[in-house]
Short mmCIF file of N, CA and C in Angstrom, two decimals:
data_model
loop_
_atom_site.label_atom_id
_atom_site.label_comp_id
_atom_site.label_asym_id
_atom_site.label_seq_id
_atom_site.Cartn_x
_atom_site.Cartn_y
_atom_site.Cartn_z
N MET A 1 -70.47 59.67 57.26
CA MET A 1 -69.09 59.54 57.42
C MET A 1 -68.63 58.17 57.84
N ALA A 2 -69.45 57.53 58.83
CA ALA A 2 -69.18 56.25 59.33
C ALA A 2 -69.37 55.07 58.34
N VAL A 3 -70.27 55.32 57.38
CA VAL A 3 -70.56 54.48 56.32
C VAL A 3 -69.37 54.36 55.31
N GLU A 4 -68.89 55.65 55.03
CA GLU A 4 -67.80 55.60 54.11
C GLU A 4 -66.54 54.90 54.70
N PHE A 5 -66.38 55.26 56.06
CA PHE A 5 -65.27 54.59 56.75
C PHE A 5 -65.39 53.05 56.78
N ALA A 6 -66.65 52.59 57.05
CA ALA A 6 -66.88 51.18 57.13
C ALA A 6 -66.55 50.43 55.59
N LEU A 7 -66.72 51.26 54.63
CA LEU A 7 -66.51 50.71 53.26
C LEU A 7 -65.09 50.54 53.02
N ILE A 8 -64.31 51.56 53.34
CA ILE A 8 -62.93 51.81 52.88
C ILE A 8 -61.92 51.04 53.86
N PHE A 9 -62.49 50.91 55.15
CA PHE A 9 -61.57 50.20 56.16
C PHE A 9 -61.04 48.91 55.77
N PRO A 10 -61.80 48.00 55.26
CA PRO A 10 -61.27 46.53 54.77
C PRO A 10 -60.17 46.77 53.84
N VAL A 11 -60.38 47.72 52.85
CA VAL A 11 -59.44 47.94 51.73
C VAL A 11 -58.06 48.56 52.34
N LEU A 12 -58.22 49.47 53.34
CA LEU A 12 -57.01 49.98 53.97
C LEU A 12 -56.24 48.98 54.80
N VAL A 13 -57.03 48.18 55.39
CA VAL A 13 -56.40 47.10 56.10
C VAL A 13 -55.54 46.10 55.33
N LEU A 14 -56.10 45.70 54.08
CA LEU A 14 -55.44 44.90 53.06
C LEU A 14 -54.18 45.59 52.51
N ILE A 15 -54.28 46.85 52.28
CA ILE A 15 -53.16 47.53 51.80
C ILE A 15 -52.05 47.61 52.84
N LEU A 16 -52.49 47.87 54.14
CA LEU A 16 -51.48 48.00 55.15
C LEU A 16 -50.78 46.65 55.27
N PHE A 17 -51.51 45.59 55.45
CA PHE A 17 -50.84 44.24 55.70
C PHE A 17 -50.05 43.69 54.47
N GLY A 18 -50.53 44.10 53.30
CA GLY A 18 -49.80 43.83 52.16
C GLY A 18 -48.48 44.59 52.06
N VAL A 19 -48.41 45.73 52.45
CA VAL A 19 -47.22 46.48 52.53
C VAL A 19 -46.24 45.95 53.52
N ILE A 20 -46.76 45.62 54.68
CA ILE A 20 -45.99 44.97 55.82
C ILE A 20 -45.35 43.66 55.37
N GLN A 21 -46.19 42.94 54.74
CA GLN A 21 -45.70 41.45 54.37
C GLN A 21 -44.70 41.60 53.09
N PHE A 22 -44.93 42.53 52.21
CA PHE A 22 -44.09 42.83 51.21
C PHE A 22 -42.64 43.30 51.77
N GLY A 23 -42.71 44.23 52.70
CA GLY A 23 -41.43 44.56 53.43
C GLY A 23 -40.74 43.53 53.93
N ILE A 24 -41.43 42.52 54.71
CA ILE A 24 -40.75 41.50 55.33
C ILE A 24 -39.97 40.59 54.31
N ALA A 25 -40.71 40.22 53.06
CA ALA A 25 -40.17 39.43 52.01
C ALA A 25 -39.08 40.14 51.54
N TYR A 26 -39.11 41.41 51.19
CA TYR A 26 -37.94 42.19 50.59
C TYR A 26 -36.78 42.19 51.55
N SER A 27 -36.93 42.42 52.82
CA SER A 27 -36.00 42.41 53.79
C SER A 27 -35.18 40.93 53.88
N GLN A 28 -36.12 39.97 53.75
CA GLN A 28 -35.44 38.69 53.66
C GLN A 28 -34.59 38.46 52.41
N MET A 29 -35.10 38.84 51.33
CA MET A 29 -34.40 38.94 50.02
C MET A 29 -33.14 39.60 50.19
N GLN A 30 -32.94 40.69 50.77
CA GLN A 30 -31.77 41.34 50.87
C GLN A 30 -30.82 40.67 51.75
N VAL A 31 -31.21 40.03 52.88
CA VAL A 31 -30.49 39.18 53.56
C VAL A 31 -29.74 38.12 52.89
N PHE A 32 -30.70 37.47 52.00
CA PHE A 32 -30.12 36.31 51.31
C PHE A 32 -29.17 36.87 50.16
N GLN A 33 -29.45 37.99 49.54
CA GLN A 33 -28.44 38.50 48.59
C GLN A 33 -26.96 38.70 49.28
N GLY A 34 -26.98 39.14 50.57
CA GLY A 34 -25.77 39.25 51.19
C GLY A 34 -25.16 38.03 51.56
N ALA A 35 -25.94 37.07 51.80
CA ALA A 35 -25.44 35.70 52.23
C ALA A 35 -24.90 35.04 50.94
N ALA A 36 -25.46 35.32 49.76
CA ALA A 36 -24.96 34.76 48.50
C ALA A 36 -23.56 35.34 48.20
N ARG A 37 -23.46 36.77 48.52
CA ARG A 37 -22.12 37.35 48.31
C ARG A 37 -21.06 36.81 49.24
N GLU A 38 -21.46 36.51 50.51
CA GLU A 38 -20.54 35.89 51.41
C GLU A 38 -20.20 34.50 51.05
N GLY A 39 -21.02 33.75 50.54
CA GLY A 39 -20.76 32.31 49.98
C GLY A 39 -19.94 32.39 48.63
N ALA A 40 -20.10 33.51 47.91
CA ALA A 40 -19.31 33.58 46.73
C ALA A 40 -17.76 34.10 47.18
N ARG A 41 -17.78 34.88 48.03
CA ARG A 41 -16.47 35.34 48.63
C ARG A 41 -15.75 34.16 49.02
N CYS A 42 -16.44 33.23 49.85
CA CYS A 42 -15.64 32.05 50.36
C CYS A 42 -15.37 31.21 49.19
N ALA A 43 -16.15 31.02 48.13
CA ALA A 43 -15.71 30.20 47.04
C ALA A 43 -14.56 30.75 46.33
N ALA A 44 -14.43 32.14 46.33
CA ALA A 44 -13.51 32.88 45.58
C ALA A 44 -12.06 32.67 46.14
N VAL A 45 -12.03 32.47 47.53
CA VAL A 45 -10.72 32.50 48.09
C VAL A 45 -10.22 31.01 48.21
N GLN A 46 -11.01 30.02 47.75
CA GLN A 46 -10.54 28.66 48.17
C GLN A 46 -9.26 28.27 47.52
N ALA A 47 -8.96 28.75 46.25
CA ALA A 47 -7.55 28.34 45.83
C ALA A 47 -6.44 28.94 46.44
N ALA A 48 -6.57 30.20 46.97
CA ALA A 48 -5.51 30.77 47.76
C ALA A 48 -5.43 30.14 49.14
N GLU A 49 -6.61 29.74 49.65
CA GLU A 49 -6.54 29.06 51.01
C GLU A 49 -5.79 27.65 50.73
N ALA A 50 -6.10 27.05 49.69
CA ALA A 50 -5.55 25.65 49.51
C ALA A 50 -3.88 25.80 49.33
N ASN A 51 -3.36 26.91 48.61
CA ASN A 51 -2.01 27.11 48.48
C ASN A 51 -1.37 27.52 49.74
N ALA A 52 -2.04 28.12 50.63
CA ALA A 52 -1.55 28.62 51.97
C ALA A 52 -1.57 27.47 52.97
N GLY A 53 -2.28 26.35 52.60
CA GLY A 53 -2.32 25.27 53.60
C GLY A 53 -3.37 25.42 54.51
N LEU A 54 -4.36 26.42 54.27
CA LEU A 54 -5.44 26.70 55.28
C LEU A 54 -6.53 25.90 54.99
N GLN A 55 -7.42 25.81 55.94
CA GLN A 55 -8.71 24.95 55.85
C GLN A 55 -9.60 25.77 54.85
N LEU A 56 -10.12 25.03 53.90
CA LEU A 56 -11.18 25.61 52.88
C LEU A 56 -12.39 25.85 53.59
N CYS A 57 -12.92 27.02 53.28
CA CYS A 57 -14.29 27.44 53.82
C CYS A 57 -15.36 26.73 52.95
N ASP A 58 -16.48 26.50 53.42
CA ASP A 58 -17.59 25.77 52.69
C ASP A 58 -18.69 26.80 52.33
N PRO A 59 -18.89 27.07 51.00
CA PRO A 59 -19.76 28.11 50.49
C PRO A 59 -21.31 27.78 51.17
N VAL A 60 -21.59 26.64 51.32
CA VAL A 60 -23.00 26.35 51.90
C VAL A 60 -23.01 26.84 53.38
N THR A 61 -21.98 26.41 54.09
CA THR A 61 -22.01 26.80 55.49
C THR A 61 -21.91 28.30 55.64
N ARG A 62 -21.13 28.95 54.64
CA ARG A 62 -21.00 30.37 54.91
C ARG A 62 -22.34 31.07 54.58
N VAL A 63 -23.09 30.57 53.63
CA VAL A 63 -24.37 31.17 53.16
C VAL A 63 -25.33 30.97 54.48
N THR A 64 -25.44 29.79 55.06
CA THR A 64 -26.36 29.66 56.03
C THR A 64 -26.00 30.41 57.29
N ASP A 65 -24.76 30.63 57.51
CA ASP A 65 -24.27 31.46 58.71
C ASP A 65 -24.57 32.86 58.36
N ALA A 66 -24.43 33.41 57.27
CA ALA A 66 -24.64 34.67 56.85
C ALA A 66 -26.14 35.11 56.80
N ALA A 67 -26.98 34.05 56.66
CA ALA A 67 -28.41 34.35 56.67
C ALA A 67 -29.15 34.64 57.85
N GLY A 68 -28.34 34.53 58.95
CA GLY A 68 -28.81 34.81 60.27
C GLY A 68 -30.03 34.06 60.67
N ASP A 69 -31.09 34.73 61.01
CA ASP A 69 -32.38 34.22 61.57
C ASP A 69 -33.04 33.58 60.45
N TYR A 70 -32.80 33.91 59.20
CA TYR A 70 -33.60 33.35 58.15
C TYR A 70 -32.86 31.98 57.64
N THR A 71 -33.73 31.10 57.12
CA THR A 71 -33.25 29.79 56.68
C THR A 71 -33.30 29.73 55.15
N PRO A 72 -32.24 29.86 54.36
CA PRO A 72 -32.38 29.71 53.06
C PRO A 72 -32.67 28.23 52.49
N SER A 73 -33.61 28.25 51.57
CA SER A 73 -34.04 26.89 51.08
C SER A 73 -32.84 26.19 50.27
N LEU A 74 -32.04 26.83 49.71
CA LEU A 74 -30.84 26.21 48.92
C LEU A 74 -31.31 25.30 47.96
N THR A 75 -32.56 25.52 47.39
CA THR A 75 -33.03 24.58 46.28
C THR A 75 -32.09 24.98 44.98
N ASN A 76 -31.68 24.01 44.46
CA ASN A 76 -30.81 24.17 43.08
C ASN A 76 -29.48 24.93 43.56
N PHE A 77 -28.92 24.76 44.63
CA PHE A 77 -27.69 25.57 45.00
C PHE A 77 -26.55 25.13 44.06
N SER A 78 -25.79 26.03 43.71
CA SER A 78 -24.84 25.89 42.74
C SER A 78 -23.76 26.88 43.01
N VAL A 79 -22.45 26.33 42.77
CA VAL A 79 -21.27 27.08 42.75
C VAL A 79 -20.66 26.92 41.49
N SER A 80 -20.40 27.82 40.55
CA SER A 80 -20.03 27.82 39.16
C SER A 80 -18.96 28.90 38.87
N VAL A 81 -17.92 28.43 38.22
CA VAL A 81 -16.85 29.35 37.81
C VAL A 81 -16.94 29.55 36.28
N ALA A 82 -16.82 30.90 35.90
CA ALA A 82 -16.74 31.22 34.54
C ALA A 82 -15.56 30.36 33.81
N GLY A 83 -15.93 29.78 32.81
CA GLY A 83 -15.08 28.97 31.97
C GLY A 83 -15.08 27.45 32.49
N GLY A 84 -16.01 27.21 33.48
CA GLY A 84 -16.18 25.79 33.77
C GLY A 84 -15.69 25.45 35.21
N GLY A 85 -16.29 24.42 35.72
CA GLY A 85 -15.95 24.03 37.05
C GLY A 85 -16.71 24.47 38.20
N ALA A 86 -16.66 23.97 39.32
CA ALA A 86 -17.41 24.19 40.51
C ALA A 86 -16.49 24.74 41.69
N ALA A 87 -15.22 25.05 41.49
CA ALA A 87 -14.49 25.56 42.56
C ALA A 87 -13.30 26.31 41.75
N CYS A 88 -12.77 27.26 42.58
CA CYS A 88 -11.64 28.12 42.07
C CYS A 88 -10.27 27.36 42.19
N THR A 89 -9.62 27.30 41.24
CA THR A 89 -8.31 26.81 41.27
C THR A 89 -7.24 27.67 40.84
N GLN A 90 -5.94 27.29 40.66
CA GLN A 90 -4.91 28.11 40.30
C GLN A 90 -5.14 28.41 38.76
N ASP A 91 -5.83 27.69 37.98
CA ASP A 91 -6.15 27.99 36.73
C ASP A 91 -7.38 28.79 36.41
N THR A 92 -8.08 29.12 37.35
CA THR A 92 -9.25 30.00 37.17
C THR A 92 -9.14 31.30 37.99
N ILE A 93 -7.92 31.63 38.39
CA ILE A 93 -7.75 32.91 39.10
C ILE A 93 -8.01 33.99 38.07
N GLY A 94 -8.91 34.99 38.54
CA GLY A 94 -9.34 36.04 37.76
C GLY A 94 -10.79 35.82 37.10
N GLN A 95 -11.10 34.57 37.06
CA GLN A 95 -12.56 34.27 36.51
C GLN A 95 -13.54 34.43 37.64
N GLU A 96 -14.72 34.74 37.31
CA GLU A 96 -15.83 34.98 38.05
C GLU A 96 -16.42 33.58 38.67
N VAL A 97 -16.74 33.51 40.06
CA VAL A 97 -17.27 32.44 40.62
C VAL A 97 -18.59 32.87 41.20
N THR A 98 -19.73 32.24 40.77
CA THR A 98 -21.00 32.63 41.13
C THR A 98 -21.74 31.49 42.09
N VAL A 99 -22.21 32.01 43.28
CA VAL A 99 -23.04 31.13 44.13
C VAL A 99 -24.50 31.45 44.00
N GLY A 100 -25.33 30.55 43.81
CA GLY A 100 -26.67 30.84 43.66
C GLY A 100 -27.69 29.74 43.94
N TRP A 101 -28.84 30.12 44.26
CA TRP A 101 -29.96 29.23 44.55
C TRP A 101 -31.31 29.81 44.25
N ASP A 102 -32.38 28.84 44.26
CA ASP A 102 -33.62 29.30 44.14
C ASP A 102 -34.40 29.43 45.43
N GLN A 103 -34.94 30.65 45.75
CA GLN A 103 -35.58 30.78 47.04
C GLN A 103 -37.01 31.18 46.92
N ASN A 104 -37.83 30.74 47.76
CA ASN A 104 -39.26 30.94 47.73
C ASN A 104 -39.53 32.03 48.81
N PHE A 105 -40.42 33.08 48.57
CA PHE A 105 -40.69 33.98 49.41
C PHE A 105 -42.19 33.95 49.64
N GLU A 106 -42.68 33.90 50.80
CA GLU A 106 -44.09 33.80 51.16
C GLU A 106 -44.66 35.14 51.59
N ILE A 107 -45.66 35.65 50.95
CA ILE A 107 -46.47 36.76 51.27
C ILE A 107 -47.76 36.56 51.78
N ASN A 108 -48.08 36.64 53.12
CA ASN A 108 -49.36 36.24 53.67
C ASN A 108 -50.15 37.54 54.03
N ILE A 109 -51.17 37.70 53.25
CA ILE A 109 -52.14 38.75 53.58
C ILE A 109 -53.50 38.25 54.14
N PRO A 110 -53.86 38.74 55.26
CA PRO A 110 -55.11 38.27 55.98
C PRO A 110 -56.18 38.45 55.03
N PHE A 111 -57.16 37.41 54.92
CA PHE A 111 -58.27 37.46 54.19
C PHE A 111 -58.02 37.43 52.74
N TRP A 112 -56.84 37.03 52.26
CA TRP A 112 -56.54 36.99 50.84
C TRP A 112 -55.78 35.78 50.62
N SER A 113 -55.64 35.30 49.35
CA SER A 113 -54.83 34.16 49.22
C SER A 113 -53.25 34.50 49.38
N ASP A 114 -52.47 33.44 49.93
CA ASP A 114 -51.12 33.57 50.11
C ASP A 114 -50.44 33.67 48.68
N VAL A 115 -49.47 34.48 48.70
CA VAL A 115 -48.68 34.57 47.32
C VAL A 115 -47.25 33.92 47.59
N THR A 116 -46.75 33.13 46.78
CA THR A 116 -45.36 32.59 46.84
C THR A 116 -44.61 33.14 45.61
N VAL A 117 -43.42 33.78 45.97
CA VAL A 117 -42.62 34.26 44.84
C VAL A 117 -41.35 33.53 44.81
N THR A 118 -40.93 33.07 43.73
CA THR A 118 -39.60 32.26 43.68
C THR A 118 -38.63 33.20 42.99
N ARG A 119 -37.59 33.33 43.58
CA ARG A 119 -36.49 34.45 42.95
C ARG A 119 -35.09 33.62 43.13
N THR A 120 -34.29 33.68 42.11
CA THR A 120 -32.97 33.24 42.03
C THR A 120 -32.04 34.19 42.77
N ILE A 121 -31.41 33.79 43.89
CA ILE A 121 -30.47 34.55 44.56
C ILE A 121 -29.09 34.15 44.08
N GLU A 122 -28.17 35.24 43.86
CA GLU A 122 -26.96 35.08 43.26
C GLU A 122 -25.82 35.99 43.88
N GLY A 123 -24.62 35.59 44.09
CA GLY A 123 -23.66 36.43 44.36
C GLY A 123 -22.27 36.07 43.60
N THR A 124 -21.66 37.04 43.22
CA THR A 124 -20.45 36.79 42.27
C THR A 124 -19.25 37.50 42.83
N PHE A 125 -18.08 36.86 42.68
CA PHE A 125 -16.78 37.35 43.03
C PHE A 125 -15.81 36.83 42.13
N ARG A 126 -14.55 37.38 42.12
CA ARG A 126 -13.58 36.80 41.18
C ARG A 126 -12.65 35.89 42.00
N CYS A 127 -12.29 34.83 41.38
CA CYS A 127 -11.36 33.74 42.00
C CYS A 127 -10.08 34.51 42.32
N GLU A 128 -9.68 34.23 43.52
CA GLU A 128 -8.21 34.76 43.92
C GLU A 128 -7.11 33.75 44.00
#
């Protein structure tokens, strides 16, 4: 019995740490998805804020604030409006605005090579 346990224990440890690291990366991805939605919401209300004379919010600042303890890489960060442009205006009301970037996720499993997964994070709202 001890021999079987000694043989299977390293495999169980790898599986356990792999599941934990995957869970951490998935949690981080969900936080970034929420941050992208917050950035898109910020970009969507810019035209309405400009008409009301309010201070325009910055999608990058909104994304980094919404990410909390995680730091988004914001590689290839973009704000794009369907039909063209990088900001909502009176002419683009009703069009979709998308905030997105490429994010790397590190999965570190002891005694195994580290895995880096790159995923595009996006959030979309309609311009108001």
